CSV table of C-alpha atoms in Angstrom, one decimal:
chain,number,residue,atom,x,y,z
A,1,GLY,CA,-39.8,45.5,11.2
A,2,ALA,CA,-38.7,43.8,14.5
A,3,VAL,CA,-41.6,41.5,14.9
A,4,VAL,CA,-41.5,38.7,17.4
A,5,SER,CA,-44.1,35.9,17.5
A,6,GLN,CA,-44.9,33.4,20.2
A,7,HIS,CA,-46.8,30.2,20.0
A,8,PRO,CA,-49.1,29.2,21.5
A,9,SER,CA,-50.7,32.3,22.8
A,10,TRP,CA,-52.4,30.4,25.5
A,11,VAL,CA,-52.3,26.8,26.8
A,12,ILE,CA,-54.0,24.8,29.4
A,13,CYS,CA,-52.4,21.6,30.6
A,14,LYS,CA,-52.7,19.0,33.3
A,15,SER,CA,-50.3,18.9,36.2
A,16,GLY,CA,-47.2,16.8,35.4
A,17,THR,CA,-47.2,17.4,31.7
A,18,SER,CA,-44.6,19.4,29.8
A,19,VAL,CA,-45.3,22.4,27.7
A,20,LYS,CA,-43.2,23.9,24.9
A,21,ILE,CA,-43.4,27.6,24.0
A,22,GLU,CA,-41.8,28.9,20.8
A,23,CYS,CA,-40.4,32.4,20.3
A,24,ARG,CA,-39.6,33.5,16.7
A,25,SER,CA,-38.1,36.7,15.3
A,26,LEU,CA,-39.9,37.0,12.0
A,27,ASP,CA,-38.0,39.7,10.1
A,28,PHE,CA,-34.6,39.7,11.7
A,29,GLN,CA,-32.0,37.5,13.2
A,30,ALA,CA,-31.5,37.6,16.9
A,31,THR,CA,-28.4,36.3,18.5
A,32,THR,CA,-29.9,36.8,21.9
A,33,MET,CA,-33.4,36.1,23.1
A,34,PHE,CA,-34.8,36.5,26.6
A,35,TRP,CA,-37.5,34.7,28.5
A,36,TYR,CA,-39.6,36.5,31.1
A,37,ARG,CA,-42.3,35.6,33.5
A,38,GLN,CA,-45.1,37.9,34.6
A,39,PHE,CA,-47.5,37.3,37.4
A,40,PRO,CA,-50.8,39.2,37.4
A,41,LYS,CA,-50.4,42.9,38.1
A,42,GLN,CA,-46.7,42.5,38.5
A,43,SER,CA,-43.7,43.5,36.5
A,44,LEU,CA,-41.6,41.3,34.2
A,45,MET,CA,-39.1,39.0,35.8
A,46,LEU,CA,-36.2,37.8,33.7
A,47,MET,CA,-35.9,34.0,33.8
A,48,ALA,CA,-33.0,33.5,31.4
A,49,THR,CA,-30.9,34.8,28.5
A,50,SER,CA,-30.7,32.6,25.5
A,51,ASN,CA,-27.8,32.8,23.0
A,52,GLU,CA,-27.9,31.0,19.7
A,53,GLY,CA,-25.8,27.9,19.7
A,54,SER,CA,-24.9,28.0,23.4
A,55,LYS,CA,-26.4,27.2,26.8
A,56,ALA,CA,-28.9,29.6,28.3
A,57,THR,CA,-27.9,31.7,31.2
A,58,TYR,CA,-30.4,31.5,34.0
A,59,GLU,CA,-31.2,34.1,36.6
A,60,GLN,CA,-30.8,33.2,40.3
A,61,GLY,CA,-33.6,31.1,41.6
A,62,VAL,CA,-34.8,29.9,38.2
A,63,GLU,CA,-34.5,26.1,37.9
A,64,LYS,CA,-32.7,25.2,34.7
A,65,ASP,CA,-34.0,21.6,34.8
A,66,LYS,CA,-37.6,22.9,35.2
A,67,PHE,CA,-37.4,25.5,32.4
A,68,LEU,CA,-35.5,24.1,29.5
A,69,ILE,CA,-34.4,26.7,26.9
A,70,ASN,CA,-33.1,25.9,23.5
A,71,HIS,CA,-31.9,28.4,21.0
A,72,ALA,CA,-31.3,26.3,17.9
A,73,SER,CA,-31.3,29.0,15.3
A,74,LEU,CA,-31.0,32.8,14.9
A,75,THR,CA,-34.7,33.1,14.7
A,76,LEU,CA,-36.1,30.5,17.1
A,77,SER,CA,-35.9,29.9,20.9
A,78,THR,CA,-38.0,27.5,22.8
A,79,LEU,CA,-39.0,27.3,26.5
A,80,THR,CA,-40.1,24.0,27.8
A,81,VAL,CA,-41.8,23.9,31.2
A,82,THR,CA,-41.2,20.4,32.3
A,83,SER,CA,-43.5,18.5,34.7
A,84,ALA,CA,-45.7,21.6,35.1
A,85,HIS,CA,-47.5,22.3,38.3
A,86,PRO,CA,-50.2,24.8,39.2
A,87,GLU,CA,-47.6,27.2,40.6
A,88,ASP,CA,-46.1,27.4,37.1
A,89,SER,CA,-49.2,29.0,35.8
A,90,SER,CA,-48.2,32.5,34.6
A,91,PHE,CA,-47.7,34.7,31.6
A,92,TYR,CA,-44.5,33.9,29.8
A,93,ILE,CA,-43.1,36.4,27.4
A,94,CYS,CA,-40.0,36.3,25.2
A,95,SER,CA,-38.0,39.1,23.6
A,96,ALA,CA,-35.4,39.3,20.9
A,97,SER,CA,-32.6,41.7,20.9
A,98,ILE,CA,-31.6,43.7,17.8
A,99,ARG,CA,-28.8,46.1,17.4
A,100,GLY,CA,-29.6,49.5,15.9
A,101,ARG,CA,-27.6,51.8,13.7
A,102,ASP,CA,-26.3,53.6,16.8
A,103,SER,CA,-25.2,50.3,18.3
A,104,THR,CA,-28.0,50.3,20.8
A,105,ASP,CA,-29.5,46.9,21.6
A,106,THR,CA,-33.3,47.1,21.9
A,107,GLN,CA,-35.5,44.2,23.0
A,108,TYR,CA,-38.6,43.6,21.0
A,109,PHE,CA,-41.2,41.4,22.7
A,110,GLY,CA,-43.5,38.7,21.6
A,111,PRO,CA,-47.2,38.7,22.4
A,112,GLY,CA,-46.8,36.3,25.4
A,113,THR,CA,-48.1,32.9,26.3
A,114,ARG,CA,-50.6,32.4,29.1
A,115,LEU,CA,-50.0,29.1,30.7
A,116,THR,CA,-52.6,27.5,33.0
A,117,VAL,CA,-51.8,24.3,34.8
A,118,LEU,CA,-54.7,22.4,36.2
B,1,ALA,CA,-32.1,49.1,46.6
B,2,GLN,CA,-34.5,49.3,43.8
B,3,LYS,CA,-32.8,49.8,40.5
B,4,ILE,CA,-35.8,51.2,38.8
B,5,THR,CA,-38.6,52.9,40.7
B,6,GLN,CA,-42.0,53.9,39.3
B,7,THR,CA,-43.8,55.6,42.2
B,8,GLN,CA,-47.2,56.0,40.5
B,9,PRO,CA,-49.2,52.7,40.5
B,10,GLY,CA,-52.0,54.4,38.6
B,11,MET,CA,-52.6,57.6,36.7
B,12,PHE,CA,-55.6,59.2,35.2
B,13,VAL,CA,-55.6,61.7,32.3
B,14,GLN,CA,-58.3,63.4,30.2
B,15,GLU,CA,-58.2,62.7,26.5
B,16,LYS,CA,-56.1,65.2,24.5
B,17,GLU,CA,-54.1,66.3,27.6
B,18,ALA,CA,-50.5,65.6,28.3
B,19,VAL,CA,-49.4,63.2,31.1
B,20,THR,CA,-46.0,62.5,32.7
B,21,LEU,CA,-45.1,59.1,34.0
B,22,ASP,CA,-42.3,59.1,36.6
B,23,CYS,CA,-39.2,56.8,36.6
B,24,THR,CA,-36.1,57.1,38.7
B,25,TYR,CA,-33.2,54.8,38.5
B,26,ASP,CA,-30.1,53.8,40.4
B,27,THR,CA,-26.8,52.8,38.9
B,28,SER,CA,-23.1,53.5,39.4
B,29,ASP,CA,-22.3,52.5,35.8
B,30,PRO,CA,-21.6,55.6,33.6
B,31,SER,CA,-22.9,53.7,30.5
B,32,TYR,CA,-26.6,52.7,30.6
B,33,GLY,CA,-29.7,52.9,28.6
B,34,LEU,CA,-33.3,53.6,29.6
B,35,PHE,CA,-36.4,52.3,27.9
B,36,TRP,CA,-40.1,52.7,28.1
B,37,TYR,CA,-42.5,50.0,27.1
B,38,LYS,CA,-46.3,50.0,26.9
B,39,GLN,CA,-48.3,46.9,27.8
B,40,PRO,CA,-52.0,46.9,26.8
B,41,SER,CA,-54.4,44.5,28.2
B,42,SER,CA,-53.5,42.0,25.4
B,43,GLY,CA,-50.2,41.5,27.1
B,44,GLU,CA,-47.7,42.4,24.4
B,45,MET,CA,-44.9,44.7,25.4
B,46,ILE,CA,-44.5,47.5,22.9
B,47,PHE,CA,-41.2,49.4,22.7
B,48,LEU,CA,-41.8,53.2,22.9
B,49,ILE,CA,-38.6,55.1,23.4
B,50,TYR,CA,-35.0,54.8,24.3
B,51,GLN,CA,-32.5,57.2,26.0
B,52,GLY,CA,-28.8,56.5,26.3
B,53,SER,CA,-26.8,57.8,29.2
B,54,TYR,CA,-24.5,59.8,26.9
B,55,ASP,CA,-27.2,61.2,24.8
B,56,GLN,CA,-27.1,65.0,24.9
B,57,GLN,CA,-30.7,65.6,23.9
B,58,ASN,CA,-33.9,64.2,25.3
B,59,ALA,CA,-35.3,61.4,23.1
B,60,THR,CA,-38.6,61.9,21.2
B,61,GLU,CA,-40.8,59.6,19.2
B,62,GLY,CA,-43.9,61.1,17.9
B,63,ARG,CA,-46.2,61.8,20.9
B,64,TYR,CA,-43.7,60.3,23.3
B,65,SER,CA,-40.8,62.2,24.8
B,66,LEU,CA,-38.4,61.3,27.5
B,67,ASN,CA,-37.5,64.0,30.1
B,68,PHE,CA,-34.0,62.8,31.0
B,69,GLN,CA,-32.5,64.5,34.1
B,70,LYS,CA,-29.2,62.7,34.6
B,71,ALA,CA,-28.2,64.4,37.8
B,72,ARG,CA,-31.5,63.5,39.4
B,73,LYS,CA,-31.4,60.0,37.8
B,74,SER,CA,-34.8,60.4,36.4
B,75,ALA,CA,-36.2,59.4,33.0
B,76,ASN,CA,-39.9,60.5,32.9
B,77,LEU,CA,-42.1,59.6,30.0
B,78,VAL,CA,-44.2,62.4,28.6
B,79,ILE,CA,-47.2,61.5,26.5
B,80,SER,CA,-48.7,64.5,24.7
B,81,ALA,CA,-52.3,64.7,23.4
B,82,SER,CA,-53.4,61.5,25.2
B,83,GLN,CA,-55.7,59.2,23.3
B,84,LEU,CA,-58.0,56.5,24.6
B,85,GLY,CA,-55.7,53.9,23.1
B,86,ASP,CA,-53.0,55.0,25.4
B,87,SER,CA,-54.7,53.3,28.3
B,88,ALA,CA,-52.3,50.6,29.3
B,89,MET,CA,-49.5,49.6,31.7
B,90,TYR,CA,-46.3,51.5,31.2
B,91,PHE,CA,-42.9,50.1,32.3
B,92,CYS,CA,-39.6,51.9,32.6
B,93,ALA,CA,-36.5,49.7,32.2
B,94,MET,CA,-32.8,50.1,32.4
B,95,ARG,CA,-29.8,48.3,30.8
B,96,GLU,CA,-26.5,48.7,32.5
B,97,GLY,CA,-23.1,48.8,30.9
B,98,GLY,CA,-22.3,46.1,28.4
B,99,TYR,CA,-25.1,43.9,29.6
B,100,ASN,CA,-28.1,43.2,27.4
B,101,LYS,CA,-30.4,42.4,30.3
B,102,LEU,CA,-33.3,44.8,31.2
B,103,ILE,CA,-34.3,45.6,34.7
B,104,PHE,CA,-38.0,46.7,34.8
B,105,GLY,CA,-39.8,48.9,37.2
B,106,ALA,CA,-43.1,47.9,38.8
B,107,GLY,CA,-45.1,49.8,36.1
B,108,THR,CA,-47.7,52.5,36.1
B,109,ARG,CA,-51.3,51.9,34.9
B,110,LEU,CA,-52.5,54.8,32.8
B,111,ALA,CA,-56.2,55.4,32.2
B,112,VAL,CA,-57.3,57.9,29.6
B,113,HIS,CA,-60.8,59.3,30.1
B,114,PRO,CA,-62.9,60.8,27.3
């Protein structure tokens, strides 16, 4: 249980184009999903928290017009990198939160998407 | 101040031996949770173990155990009987209070040698 998928696993695009990344919880419903960014040999940096049916909450310094997040259903959140530039090249990883029997919220992560902008 | 500190950028261990990965945290919130995740070279973050601030006993999950020392604000991960497949990056993370956000440490790269 608690499987999260991401699509695509990797993408190469030209500068100026937009790229959409999908994050799905396959065997559970997730009211909250998270989007992270990870640069090589660094830790995960939270970009935004996505709640189903409402606007995403972005972390300080993350441009909401640049990184559009939509959480249309309890099993799907999407991240769109608009007008991508080479500096947007990174590893993007999503997670979905599930509440356990002891009321603990645990995040389960997708496999990540490696974005390369030429 | 760093919320989560992992002071070991890299660790080596011989196969079948135990290894401890250090993690210290900083919070003034009495309610918090501590997590360990494993990230192999494939990139996926794999949840390993969780410890709540009010838990009386140290968490254990198979070969993983969490050495929780609340007064010292440390939550070290102990991997027993290391296997070659344990070679990966390991991240310690904390969730404070009622927030669902995770704050990650810088990570420790573990290499298991045969």
